[in-house]
Amino acid sequence: MNPGKQLLRQDMMPHILCPGCGHGIVLNTLVRVLAKRFTSMDQVALVAGIGCSSRIVGYIDANTLHTTHGRALSFATGLKLSRPELTVIVITGDGDGLGIGGNHLIHAARRNLDLTCILFNNETYGMTGGQLAPTTVLRAFTTTTPYGNKEKSFDAAELVKAAGATFVGRGQAYRPDLLEELIDRAIAHRGFSFLDVMTDCTEYFGRKNALGGGSDLLFSQARGEEAIAQGLGEWPELRDPDGFPIRETVPMGVLHEVNRPTLEEMMGLAGYDAREE
Amino acid sequence: MATELVSGNEACARGAIAAGCNFFGGYPISPSSEVAETLAKILPGHKGIFVQMEDEMASLGSVLGASLGGAKAMTATSGPGFTLMQEHLGYATLAEIPCVVVDVMRVGPSTGVPTAPSQGDVMQARWGSHGDREVAVLAPASVREIYDMTVNAFNIAERLRTPVVVMFDEVLAHMREGVELSAPSHDELWRRPRPLEDPGPSFRAYLPNEDGVAAMPNFGDGYHFHVTGLMHNEKGFPTTHPETIRGLMARLKRKMDPLPFWLPAEHYRLEDAELAVVAYGITSRVAREAVDRLRDRGVLAGLYRPRLLWPVGAADLADTLGRFQSVVVPEMNQGQWVEVVERYLPSAVRVVSRSKLGGEPMTTEEILEGCREFVKKGVRAL
Ligand code: SF4
């Protein structure tokens, strides 16, 4: 049996994710890590913003907080400062975390509070119907770029690293085994840890760009090496000779890891608890 | 106890400490910044945390996160920042998270006049967030009252699990008055309700107590529960079920019912009065003087001073003012709370707005002038 299964709230099922959506794989991977790391979820809080990815915190039997669009990190900041003993994990999406919540993301990285932020990056706004996101690649079709995207996208990992995060990594729904290790290391890291996780929106991004179903999208995450070799085009325009989409390769794994005092250390909050005596 | 010279903003910060505030998340903005500056200095010495956030959305977000962790949490801002906080005020109402928001009013709209007084945020405080919601808004009129009402605000926020707004203006924020600030005793501080059920899979965090308030634990108390800005059932899980939504909305409204009894309006010389002035905050101070001066000249005037702007103490308002022919409502805006007075008084009462804009406080003379047409001929010149 999946060791994470007992951590799912059965009365919240069925979940809202579409068939083939990459988010379910990340949720599954996350609960596996949680089940391994923690004997009880009493001291674990999951904080999310708005969007398909952010909905997943509701499925986990812990202290769960589904906040406003883009602002999960601000809630997490207050929660962690008032209760430094809690493990606080923030779940966000690319629109949530880099669009409307971009300012909160860079400042959370700068503060280096001991939080873990997992960004589900599907290059679109799924929940609102597949619009342009700050991560949408050039030329991709979305419901608000019917003639193709003309804006350069963000590299979330580079951005957060530059802002001062002390642990930055990138994973893929395609490789849950590596992702599991990455999430585990991110939670273990003392300080602000950030993971850019490639997931896929089959329902909108996949359909709009004729990229196939869930498994086609997953496999496209794997074919990046060839794209680099060919040095051509932009995903999703780029296809192999059989017509399958090829994704540009971006570095995976742990991309940055340093030690710097956390905000709670700077504030001397060891043993602090804001609850009334 | 010694009398001290204290500004409104400092009194607000010290009232927060007296109330047991141990978290402040804020963003600088005139004319409220001294609240943050004072708390940055004194919170660490009172086992509290001060954090300056990147904007006002994050400020109130951090406050809500801290409150869910069990902190007594607050932020302070002014008009433009208050506008940015509306999103999280709505969230706090629906998710039932205690918090105190101080709004020091300045001239708007937009950047307006950053350090000049106004009372222009009265309707924003009521309706600024989308959707229907009740909100507690307190309007102190002196430095001493800012201190006391900041304590009241924490008490209400904790007991009713709701955001409470304390509103005053730039003049009250920056003026100094000689005051004796006596801290409330431990028993005078109200606590948030305790959960009604034991932890476990069937635990309902949004099960209301007899006051209609969700009796929620804090995060990390050993209960697992879900907090969301979506409409939710008693477990806190999202719902689109119309009956559940109607029940939740009715409960959130009903739980605010005791507020007008906790903070009744002040009736000043109204008993035998023939002319009533309705004023709150800074404007009520000159209105009181105008009433005294009218009385000196034989005009039977009185002052009705709401200390709670929202929810409206409608029964008291109607009982007290329903018998008047004329009610004058001076405000430092284009006429906001006057609409409340009109709404709750019988149509036979003539309700007249006296508005002042421009960033200057209302004067006694202007209120006297505003009352002139209601004073019988033959009264000594006003
Ligand atoms: S809309 Fe897209 S991102 Fe959202 S659940 Fe469906 S496939 Fe996943």
XYZ file of C-alpha atoms and ligand atoms in Angstrom:
667
model
C 0.000 0.000 0.000
C 1.123 3.539 -0.659
C 2.532 4.684 2.697
C 1.020 8.133 2.072
C -2.513 6.882 1.651
C -3.451 7.168 5.316
C -2.589 10.861 5.104
C -5.344 11.576 2.601
C -8.699 12.891 3.782
C -11.108 10.331 2.461
C -14.127 12.596 2.944
C -12.579 15.167 0.583
C -12.503 12.627 -2.239
C -12.988 12.596 -5.166
C -10.374 15.279 -5.832
C -10.874 18.014 -8.407
C -7.889 17.246 -10.659
C -8.527 16.361 -14.300
C -7.522 12.950 -15.679
C -3.872 13.022 -16.707
C -3.026 16.153 -14.734
C 0.539 16.098 -13.416
C -0.491 17.574 -10.063
C -1.767 14.234 -8.755
C 1.699 12.724 -9.137
C 3.234 15.524 -7.099
C 0.557 15.178 -4.414
C 1.220 11.458 -4.244
C 4.966 12.065 -3.991
C 4.490 14.687 -1.296
C 2.356 12.468 0.943
C 4.878 9.651 0.566
C 7.589 11.970 1.862
C 5.381 13.219 4.689
C 4.500 9.670 5.730
C 8.178 8.784 5.838
C 9.370 11.897 7.639
C 6.657 12.413 10.252
C 5.044 9.967 12.634
C 2.249 12.492 13.226
C 0.984 15.458 11.207
C 0.145 17.408 14.380
C 3.090 19.744 13.883
C 2.911 19.952 10.093
C 1.093 22.786 8.358
C 0.426 23.008 4.631
C -0.366 26.455 3.304
C -1.556 27.129 -0.253
C -2.790 29.914 -2.467
C -5.372 29.655 -5.237
C -5.377 27.398 -8.269
C -5.508 23.714 -9.132
C -2.204 23.027 -7.369
C -3.199 24.927 -4.242
C -6.295 22.776 -3.839
C -4.190 19.751 -2.947
C -3.548 20.855 0.642
C -7.210 20.174 1.396
C -6.654 16.498 0.648
C -3.950 16.060 3.272
C -4.923 15.265 6.855
C -2.841 17.927 8.631
C -3.102 21.587 9.620
C -4.142 22.890 6.215
C -4.679 26.454 5.076
C -6.046 27.407 1.681
C -5.468 31.163 1.485
C -5.914 33.886 -1.129
C -4.483 34.107 -4.639
C -0.695 34.447 -4.519
C -0.448 35.204 -0.828
C 0.135 31.842 0.825
C 3.711 32.784 1.698
C 2.570 35.786 3.714
C 0.250 33.597 5.811
C 3.039 31.048 6.156
C 5.411 33.774 7.334
C 3.094 34.798 10.165
C 2.350 31.211 11.099
C 6.006 30.159 11.172
C 7.084 33.211 13.183
C 4.359 32.666 15.759
C 5.027 28.918 15.963
C 8.601 28.198 14.889
C 8.350 24.525 15.935
C 5.831 23.810 13.154
C 6.986 22.422 9.813
C 5.385 24.762 7.300
C 5.140 23.720 3.658
C 3.755 26.112 1.071
C 2.074 24.814 -2.071
C 1.691 27.215 -4.960
C 1.390 27.240 -8.731
C 3.231 29.246 -11.371
C 0.431 31.774 -11.804
C -0.134 31.945 -8.051
C 3.501 32.088 -6.981
C 5.151 33.936 -9.860
C 2.288 36.027 -11.250
C 0.074 37.542 -8.592
C 2.312 36.364 -5.754
C 5.741 37.085 -7.266
C 6.509 39.852 -4.813
C 5.776 37.622 -1.826
C 7.959 34.880 -3.298
C 11.096 36.981 -3.670
C 10.681 38.511 -0.222
C 10.126 35.119 1.397
C 13.336 33.935 -0.274
C 15.173 37.017 0.988
C 13.959 36.567 4.590
C 15.142 32.951 4.660
C 12.515 31.827 7.129
C 12.604 28.045 7.513
C 9.799 27.306 5.032
C 9.539 24.910 2.125
C 7.804 26.205 -0.981
C 6.795 23.774 -3.720
C 5.733 25.465 -6.939
C 3.695 23.321 -9.335
C 4.741 24.664 -12.705
C 2.360 23.777 -15.528
C 3.031 26.924 -17.558
C -0.565 28.060 -17.489
C -3.497 29.160 -15.339
C -5.385 25.879 -15.197
C -8.244 26.625 -12.870
C -9.379 29.752 -14.704
C -9.328 28.059 -18.092
C -5.794 27.922 -19.471
C -4.617 31.498 -19.793
C -1.106 32.913 -20.289
C 1.142 32.487 -17.233
C 4.493 34.140 -16.482
C 6.002 30.722 -17.198
C 4.319 30.054 -20.555
C 7.000 29.417 -23.187
C 7.333 31.621 -26.261
C 4.859 30.955 -29.045
C 2.629 28.676 -26.954
C -1.117 28.928 -27.392
C -3.285 29.687 -24.418
C -6.820 31.032 -24.181
C -5.394 34.562 -23.905
C -2.633 34.095 -26.480
C -4.687 32.839 -29.438
C -1.878 34.006 -31.801
C 0.906 32.527 -29.698
C 2.750 33.897 -26.676
C 5.079 36.816 -27.374
C 6.488 37.274 -23.865
C 9.568 35.701 -22.394
C 8.899 33.383 -19.477
C 10.374 33.354 -15.995
C 12.935 30.849 -14.808
C 11.466 30.364 -11.355
C 14.494 28.633 -9.885
C 16.952 31.312 -11.038
C 14.654 34.061 -9.802
C 14.261 32.615 -6.325
C 17.951 31.815 -6.074
C 18.833 35.400 -6.950
C 16.361 36.618 -4.346
C 18.258 34.791 -1.606
C 16.735 31.347 -1.160
C 19.186 28.984 0.509
C 17.941 25.816 -1.209
C 16.658 25.674 -4.778
C 15.796 22.607 -6.799
C 13.831 21.511 -9.805
C 11.914 18.310 -10.300
C 9.483 16.705 -12.702
C 6.223 14.842 -12.372
C 7.880 12.499 -14.878
C 10.392 11.337 -12.262
C 8.556 10.913 -8.943
C 11.472 8.899 -7.582
C 13.841 11.857 -7.935
C 11.124 14.260 -6.863
C 10.617 12.313 -3.651
C 14.254 12.740 -2.762
C 14.152 16.402 -3.700
C 11.082 17.150 -1.546
C 12.634 15.293 1.339
C 15.842 17.313 1.090
C 13.932 20.576 0.720
C 11.977 19.916 3.918
C 15.160 18.886 5.741
C 16.927 22.080 4.689
C 17.126 24.761 7.359
C 16.042 28.020 5.722
C 13.897 28.926 2.747
C 13.802 26.002 0.327
C 12.165 26.246 -3.065
C 11.248 23.603 -5.605
C 10.178 24.340 -9.159
C 8.260 21.213 -10.118
C 7.280 20.620 -13.731
C 3.755 19.299 -13.902
C 1.436 19.450 -16.859
C -2.029 20.771 -17.536
C -3.524 18.270 -19.925
C -6.893 19.908 -20.013
C -5.814 23.310 -21.304
C -2.129 23.612 -22.102
C -1.929 20.150 -23.603
C -5.081 20.534 -25.632
C -4.427 24.096 -26.865
C -0.975 23.133 -28.117
C -1.947 19.729 -29.501
C 0.564 18.022 -27.231
C -1.449 14.879 -26.656
C -2.688 13.413 -23.380
C -1.223 13.128 -19.907
C 1.353 10.507 -20.755
C 2.508 12.378 -23.899
C 3.083 15.450 -21.784
C 4.971 13.444 -19.190
C 7.213 11.900 -21.827
C 7.877 15.308 -23.320
C 9.502 16.196 -19.992
C 12.014 13.435 -20.676
C 13.015 14.264 -24.237
C 14.785 17.509 -23.484
C 18.315 16.323 -24.103
C 17.590 15.878 -27.783
C 16.176 19.363 -27.989
C 19.374 20.839 -26.700
C 21.336 18.842 -29.250
C 19.175 20.147 -32.042
C 19.243 23.666 -30.636
C 15.983 24.498 -32.300
C 12.753 26.279 -31.583
C 10.756 26.649 -28.422
C 8.639 24.057 -26.727
C 5.770 23.400 -27.569
C 6.602 24.070 -31.229
C 9.527 21.708 -31.046
C 8.746 18.114 -32.034
C 10.769 15.029 -32.748
C 10.596 13.278 -36.146
C 7.597 11.259 -34.932
C 5.725 14.435 -34.117
C 6.008 14.130 -30.360
C 6.620 17.325 -28.416
C 10.119 17.906 -27.106
C 10.657 20.117 -24.140
C 13.715 22.311 -23.878
C 16.044 20.987 -21.257
C 16.327 22.866 -18.027
C 18.606 21.741 -15.217
C 17.058 19.319 -12.731
C 17.918 18.295 -9.187
C 19.424 20.433 -6.453
C 20.516 23.650 -8.140
C 21.619 25.694 -5.151
C 22.296 24.980 -1.500
C 23.948 27.288 1.010
C 23.787 27.944 4.714
C 22.760 31.304 6.050
C 21.091 32.134 9.380
C 17.330 31.845 9.171
C 15.021 34.704 10.118
C 13.874 32.877 13.245
C 17.520 32.434 14.264
C 18.198 36.112 13.661
C 15.172 36.924 15.826
C 16.199 34.476 18.541
C 12.961 32.533 18.392
C 14.212 29.139 19.603
C 11.488 27.650 21.806
C 9.079 30.494 21.055
C 5.327 29.826 21.093
C 2.823 32.663 20.602
C -0.096 30.764 22.104
C -1.486 32.157 25.322
C -0.065 30.497 28.418
C -0.663 56.689 38.199
C 1.158 59.419 36.347
C -0.336 61.486 33.596
C 1.663 61.268 30.387
C 1.602 63.129 27.122
C 0.863 60.478 24.512
C -0.049 60.610 20.813
C -2.950 58.655 19.359
C -0.699 56.322 17.412
C 1.419 55.592 20.486
C -1.718 55.007 22.554
C -2.871 52.544 19.930
C 0.405 50.607 20.113
C 0.337 50.609 23.910
C -3.305 49.537 23.942
C -2.329 46.603 21.755
C 0.364 45.561 24.231
C -2.100 45.945 27.110
C -4.498 43.674 25.221
C -1.830 41.005 24.893
C -0.940 41.582 21.247
C 2.120 39.509 20.402
C 2.309 39.784 16.624
C 2.425 42.795 14.346
C 2.949 42.559 10.596
C 2.889 45.875 8.800
C 3.951 48.091 5.944
C 4.916 51.764 6.340
C 2.302 54.362 5.458
C 1.515 57.842 6.702
C -0.150 58.762 8.964
C -0.152 55.388 10.719
C 3.572 54.571 10.750
C 4.133 55.466 14.418
C 1.923 52.541 15.409
C 4.380 50.197 13.683
C 7.438 52.116 14.880
C 6.284 52.020 18.488
C 5.488 48.309 18.314
C 8.795 47.524 16.587
C 10.420 48.969 19.682
C 8.271 47.523 22.447
C 6.901 44.201 21.130
C 10.150 42.228 21.540
C 10.206 43.194 25.223
C 6.678 41.800 25.597
C 7.319 38.366 24.073
C 5.975 39.582 20.787
C 7.080 39.542 17.166
C 7.320 42.459 14.799
C 7.788 41.914 11.099
C 7.740 44.434 8.286
C 6.182 42.839 5.227
C 6.544 43.671 1.538
C 3.092 45.239 1.121
C -0.263 45.533 2.823
C -1.688 42.305 1.414
C 1.256 40.461 2.928
C 0.944 42.425 6.183
C -2.571 41.246 6.843
C -1.722 37.802 5.435
C 1.074 37.442 7.998
C -1.303 38.608 10.728
C -3.842 35.947 9.753
C -1.187 33.233 9.653
C 0.089 34.277 13.084
C -3.433 34.353 14.462
C -4.083 30.818 13.244
C -0.938 29.890 15.144
C -2.510 31.328 18.289
C -1.028 34.828 18.352
C -3.017 37.947 19.131
C -2.207 39.707 15.925
C -2.617 43.151 14.452
C -1.633 45.485 11.652
C -1.997 49.222 11.100
C -2.372 51.183 7.891
C -4.007 54.125 6.181
C -6.444 54.575 3.277
C -4.457 53.192 0.317
C -3.120 50.317 2.407
C -6.568 49.701 3.838
C -7.805 49.318 0.272
C -5.164 46.656 -0.386
C -6.159 44.853 2.797
C -9.790 44.423 1.806
C -9.065 41.049 0.218
C -7.750 39.630 3.473
C -10.420 41.344 5.559
C -12.970 39.386 3.568
C -10.906 36.238 4.007
C -10.659 36.742 7.779
C -14.417 37.247 8.014
C -15.265 34.042 6.172
C -12.485 31.920 7.655
C -13.194 33.394 11.135
C -9.667 34.428 12.003
C -9.321 36.955 14.844
C -7.324 40.063 13.947
C -7.198 43.793 14.576
C -6.682 46.280 11.749
C -6.039 49.923 12.548
C -6.911 52.393 9.801
C -5.679 55.938 10.290
C -7.755 57.863 7.780
C -6.225 60.394 5.413
C -7.590 62.291 2.431
C -8.521 60.103 -0.538
C -9.291 58.808 -3.055
C -5.965 57.479 -4.285
C -2.835 58.982 -2.747
C -4.972 62.027 -1.886
C -3.277 64.056 0.826
C -1.093 61.605 2.699
C -0.870 63.441 5.984
C -4.136 65.355 6.180
C -7.157 64.068 8.088
C -10.407 62.756 6.704
C -13.221 60.387 7.597
C -13.467 59.046 4.089
C -12.979 55.342 4.790
C -16.255 54.755 6.621
C -17.995 53.058 3.716
C -14.810 51.317 2.600
C -14.612 49.716 6.022
C -18.156 48.454 5.604
C -18.245 47.445 1.962
C -14.634 47.418 0.785
C -14.376 43.668 0.469
C -16.488 41.872 -2.114
C -19.495 39.882 -1.020
C -21.768 40.418 1.944
C -20.069 40.613 5.266
C -20.475 42.077 8.698
C -17.512 43.897 10.117
C -16.790 45.462 13.488
C -15.593 49.062 13.135
C -14.727 51.126 16.203
C -14.396 54.915 16.102
C -12.487 56.383 19.046
C -12.527 60.155 19.569
C -9.604 60.765 21.934
C -6.150 59.453 22.711
C -7.485 57.705 25.800
C -10.281 56.152 23.795
C -7.838 54.920 21.136
C -6.040 53.037 23.899
C -9.245 51.602 25.357
C -10.789 50.730 22.021
C -7.660 48.952 20.852
C -8.136 46.707 23.883
C -11.856 46.377 23.050
C -10.924 45.490 19.480
C -8.741 42.565 20.584
C -11.447 41.377 22.962
C -14.089 41.414 20.239
C -11.775 39.842 17.655
C -10.911 36.967 19.981
C -14.395 36.330 21.361
C -16.202 36.537 18.010
C -13.330 35.268 15.835
C -13.657 38.127 13.408
C -11.587 41.015 12.063
C -12.056 44.245 14.003
C -11.170 47.634 12.533
C -10.207 50.591 14.703
C -10.595 53.805 12.713
C -9.400 57.253 13.504
C -7.887 60.084 11.527
C -4.583 61.856 11.121
C -5.350 64.507 13.768
C -6.156 61.959 16.471
C -3.151 59.889 15.396
C -0.652 62.698 15.810
C -2.086 64.875 18.551
C -0.896 64.414 22.093
C -3.167 64.421 25.095
C -2.425 64.072 28.784
C -3.680 60.629 29.743
C -3.409 58.010 32.443
C -3.166 54.677 30.700
C -4.191 51.884 33.035
C -3.770 48.398 31.669
C -6.767 46.074 31.831
C -6.512 43.183 34.277
C -6.066 39.619 33.057
C -9.787 38.974 33.623
C -10.780 41.882 31.432
C -9.119 40.261 28.430
C -11.419 37.977 26.483
C -10.212 34.723 25.005
C -11.023 32.882 21.831
C -13.450 30.005 22.260
C -12.069 26.537 22.868
C -12.905 23.657 20.512
C -16.095 21.782 21.351
C -14.962 18.365 20.159
C -11.921 16.177 20.634
C -9.361 15.758 17.863
C -10.083 12.954 15.422
C -11.347 12.266 11.941
C -14.834 13.572 12.723
C -13.610 16.844 14.288
C -15.498 19.926 13.127
C -13.459 23.125 13.459
C -16.355 25.291 12.285
C -18.884 23.894 14.732
C -20.372 27.025 16.331
C -20.669 27.559 20.073
C -23.773 29.100 21.668
C -22.612 32.566 20.521
C -22.630 31.374 16.911
C -18.826 31.539 16.783
C -16.723 28.758 15.245
C -14.944 27.179 18.195
C -11.645 26.538 16.452
C -8.323 25.372 17.848
C -4.998 26.868 16.795
C -2.757 25.210 14.272
C -0.473 22.759 15.973
C -2.833 22.106 18.893
C -3.125 18.477 17.825
C -6.249 18.874 15.738
C -6.163 18.455 11.989
C -8.469 20.831 10.207
C -8.847 22.865 7.056
C -9.184 26.619 6.706
C -10.303 28.085 3.388
C -11.727 31.215 1.816
C -14.189 29.007 -0.029
C -17.666 28.553 1.347
C -17.321 25.639 3.727
C -19.203 23.207 5.922
C -18.652 22.688 9.649
C -15.553 20.631 8.913
C -14.134 23.576 7.011
C -14.273 21.658 3.735
C -15.371 23.487 0.565
C -19.016 23.361 -0.394
C -21.352 24.759 -3.018
C -24.425 23.477 -1.205
C -26.876 26.430 -1.131
C -28.405 25.609 2.261
C -24.989 25.282 3.881
C -23.896 28.606 2.401
C -27.049 30.359 3.585
C -26.604 28.902 7.056
C -22.971 30.016 7.246
C -23.738 33.541 6.051
C -26.610 33.862 8.541
C -24.402 32.674 11.392
C -21.583 35.080 10.517
C -24.096 37.923 10.613
C -25.849 36.770 13.764
C -22.684 36.382 15.803
C -22.114 40.141 15.508
C -25.481 40.967 17.132
C -24.135 41.666 20.647
C -21.695 44.321 19.454
C -23.985 47.369 19.742
C -24.649 46.358 23.363
C -20.950 46.026 24.115
C -20.145 49.429 22.616
C -23.257 51.582 22.951
C -23.397 55.058 21.449
C -22.788 58.015 23.729
C -25.824 60.213 24.352
C -24.733 63.710 25.312
C -27.361 66.216 26.489
C -29.966 64.514 24.313
C -32.649 64.003 26.974
C -34.486 67.296 26.519
C -32.890 68.210 23.199
C -34.819 69.562 20.230
C -31.942 69.446 17.773
C -29.602 66.477 17.465
C -26.114 66.385 16.050
C -24.699 62.981 15.071
C -20.916 62.863 14.950
C -18.093 60.353 15.504
C -14.326 60.370 15.835
C -12.506 63.695 15.656
C -15.631 65.510 14.421
C -17.547 64.556 17.581
C -15.161 66.674 19.651
C -16.100 69.905 17.920
C -19.707 68.745 17.710
C -19.747 68.452 21.500
C -18.430 71.976 21.835
C -21.009 73.217 19.329
C -23.755 71.575 21.379
C -22.514 73.305 24.531
C -22.380 76.649 22.774
C -25.881 76.193 21.380
C -27.091 75.390 24.891
C -25.364 78.520 26.208
C -27.532 80.449 23.825
C -30.704 78.676 24.818
C -30.891 76.197 21.952
C -31.669 72.697 23.245
C -29.102 70.733 21.296
C -27.606 67.299 21.967
C -24.987 64.969 20.553
C -25.371 61.355 19.489
C -21.925 59.800 19.189
C -21.641 56.269 17.799
C -18.506 54.541 19.065
C -19.252 51.569 16.855
C -19.801 52.534 13.207
C -20.482 48.978 12.027
C -22.578 47.036 12.712
C -25.011 49.857 13.312
C -26.773 49.981 16.671
C -29.968 50.557 14.730
C -32.429 50.058 17.594
C -30.767 52.639 19.819
C -30.344 55.040 16.904
C -34.020 54.843 15.983
C -35.236 54.980 19.623
C -33.096 57.952 20.471
C -33.338 60.062 17.338
C -36.697 59.027 15.911
C -38.512 61.801 17.791
C -36.447 64.686 16.387
C -37.558 66.997 13.625
C -34.034 67.603 12.464
C -30.761 65.733 12.788
C -27.503 67.271 11.594
C -24.671 64.936 10.605
C -21.273 66.623 10.179
C -18.572 64.395 8.648
C -15.165 64.885 7.055
C -16.305 63.172 3.876
C -19.013 63.738 1.282
C -21.644 62.232 3.553
C -21.143 58.569 4.400
C -22.538 57.637 7.799
C -25.392 60.083 7.192
C -26.866 57.413 4.935
C -27.077 55.111 7.934
C -28.889 57.745 9.943
C -31.331 58.273 7.086
C -31.897 54.572 6.687
C -32.854 53.903 10.281
C -34.844 57.033 11.107
C -38.481 57.568 10.119
C -38.914 59.676 6.993
C -40.500 62.454 9.068
C -37.054 63.212 10.541
C -35.108 65.622 8.414
C -31.549 64.294 8.247
C -29.028 66.800 6.946
C -25.455 66.085 5.927
C -22.790 68.688 6.669
C -19.720 67.671 4.762
C -16.201 68.968 4.936
C -13.459 67.992 2.537
C -10.014 69.361 1.789
C -7.896 67.874 4.531
C -8.772 70.284 7.312
C -10.629 69.183 10.413
C -14.156 70.417 10.974
C -14.456 73.428 13.291
C -17.011 74.274 15.970
C -18.053 77.330 13.971
C -18.756 75.214 10.918
C -21.028 72.928 12.902
C -22.814 75.947 14.422
C -23.248 77.297 10.919
C -24.588 73.934 9.852
C -27.201 74.076 12.587
C -28.262 77.659 11.931
C -31.282 76.940 9.751
C -32.773 74.680 12.430
C -32.574 77.243 15.202
C -35.748 79.223 15.828
C -35.625 82.890 14.981
C -35.020 85.086 17.997
C -32.258 82.974 19.457
C -29.191 85.079 20.099
C -26.977 85.180 17.056
C -25.048 81.958 16.655
S -7.148 22.385 -15.353
Fe -5.108 21.696 -15.899
S -3.872 22.037 -14.033
Fe -6.031 22.119 -13.442
S -6.522 20.053 -12.742
Fe -7.085 20.198 -14.915
S -5.274 19.472 -16.010
Fe -4.635 19.910 -13.930
